[in-house]
Amino acid sequence: MNLNNLEKTLNPYPSFRLKQAKEAVYVNLIDNWNKASNLPKELRGALNQECPLDIKAEIIESKDKQTAKALVYFVDGFAVETVLMRHKDGRNTVCVSSQIGCPLACAFCATGEQKLTRNLSAAEITEQVILWARKLKQKNNRVDGVVFMGMGEPFLNYDEVLKAIRVLNSQEGLNIGARHISISTSGLTEGIAKLAKESLQVNLAISLHAPNNQLRAILMPINRKYNVEKVLAAVKNYIAETRRRVMVEYLMLGGLNDSEKEAQELASVLKQGLEKLFFVNLISYNSTGKFKPSTQATIDRFKLILEKEKISVVQRFRFGRDIEGACGQLKGRKMA
Ligand code: SF4
């Protein structure tokens, strides 16, 4: 699929043709322009040439059918991962990538080992959602939410990510409610400040993973530039401007960041008069080999300490363990 040339190809035509074409792609979810019967035949031919709609993807399903993961290949041969999570309540959430590889090299992440190749265009980000939307449509179902938690740091590709969000959110696009779209960042303060100024109700998630700089620097080299204090100060400003809750993501790594001491420390850095607007998401670790996951008993103890300190906390359900559930793992294996 390649929608990068859509506007250019339709430029010589009256503007309503672009509207019709977008409706065919995003609303009717067609996979070949010949199915857009309201477009003139010669235009359909030109669009098939310039903006092909077939998506080249390899899909694997988890045994419990709750998760499907795909490697989506773009025209230049590079690929990213995207995941469909089918929730028990019937909702479907898609996790998308924003970059091919990632320059931030977080120690626990398979994508970080792959370095950055390039940013994705808004069309390539949207394509990942369209892949799943087409599949779900066959069963009269739809994509209800999107999370930017796949490969890449979304705020290093801010403009294209925001452009994609507007398409996902628009009624003429995929019509996914902004409140059901989440951006996860490793804490790039400029991006957090910019997002606060957008007139969008999207959710913000911060990958903290450690309550102090010593530990966070081991896990996330980016902590040298954006340390715990800077990140939390930016989040504080974001909350003051938007009054929106922010999710704090915390990967539970056995024997590394999961002791009672770290739970207390996390509670105290979040308790700055804003604790009601933070909620912590404890994430079970899908081992990439370097670290080991925390035991459930340790996670329960950590959770209890945060709750006692009046911090909202949930444990993220672990999707797709049997299909390389952590970001970058599937692509990493293909490259090995
Ligand atoms: S966790 Fe996210 S920011 Fe860190 S290396 Fe992986 S993709 Fe990049």
Coordinates of C-alpha atoms in Angstrom, one line a residue, residues 20-48 51-55 134-135 137-138:
Q20 CA -14.4 10.2 -2.3
A21 CA -11.0 8.5 -2.5
K22 CA -10.4 9.0 1.2
E23 CA -13.9 7.7 2.0
A24 CA -13.2 4.6 -0.1
V25 CA -9.9 3.9 1.7
Y26 CA -10.8 4.8 5.3
V27 CA -14.5 4.2 5.6
N28 CA -15.3 1.5 3.1
L29 CA -11.8 0.0 3.6
I30 CA -11.4 -1.1 0.0
D31 CA -8.3 -3.0 -1.0
N32 CA -8.3 -2.2 -4.7
W33 CA -9.3 1.0 -6.4
N34 CA -11.5 -1.0 -8.9
K35 CA -13.9 -1.4 -6.0
A36 CA -14.4 2.4 -5.8
S37 CA -17.2 2.4 -8.3
N38 CA -18.0 6.1 -7.8
L39 CA -14.6 7.1 -9.3
P40 CA -14.1 7.3 -13.1
K41 CA -12.5 4.2 -14.6
E42 CA -9.3 6.0 -15.8
L43 CA -8.8 7.5 -12.3
R44 CA -9.1 4.1 -10.7
G45 CA -6.4 2.9 -13.1
A46 CA -4.1 5.8 -12.2
L47 CA -4.7 5.3 -8.5
N48 CA -4.0 1.5 -8.8
C51 CA -1.4 4.5 -4.8
P52 CA -1.7 0.7 -4.6
L53 CA -4.0 -0.4 -1.7
D54 CA -2.8 -4.0 -1.2
I55 CA -1.0 -4.4 2.2
R134 CA -10.0 -4.6 7.0
K135 CA -9.6 -7.9 8.8
K137 CA -14.6 -5.7 9.1
Q138 CA -14.9 -9.2 7.6

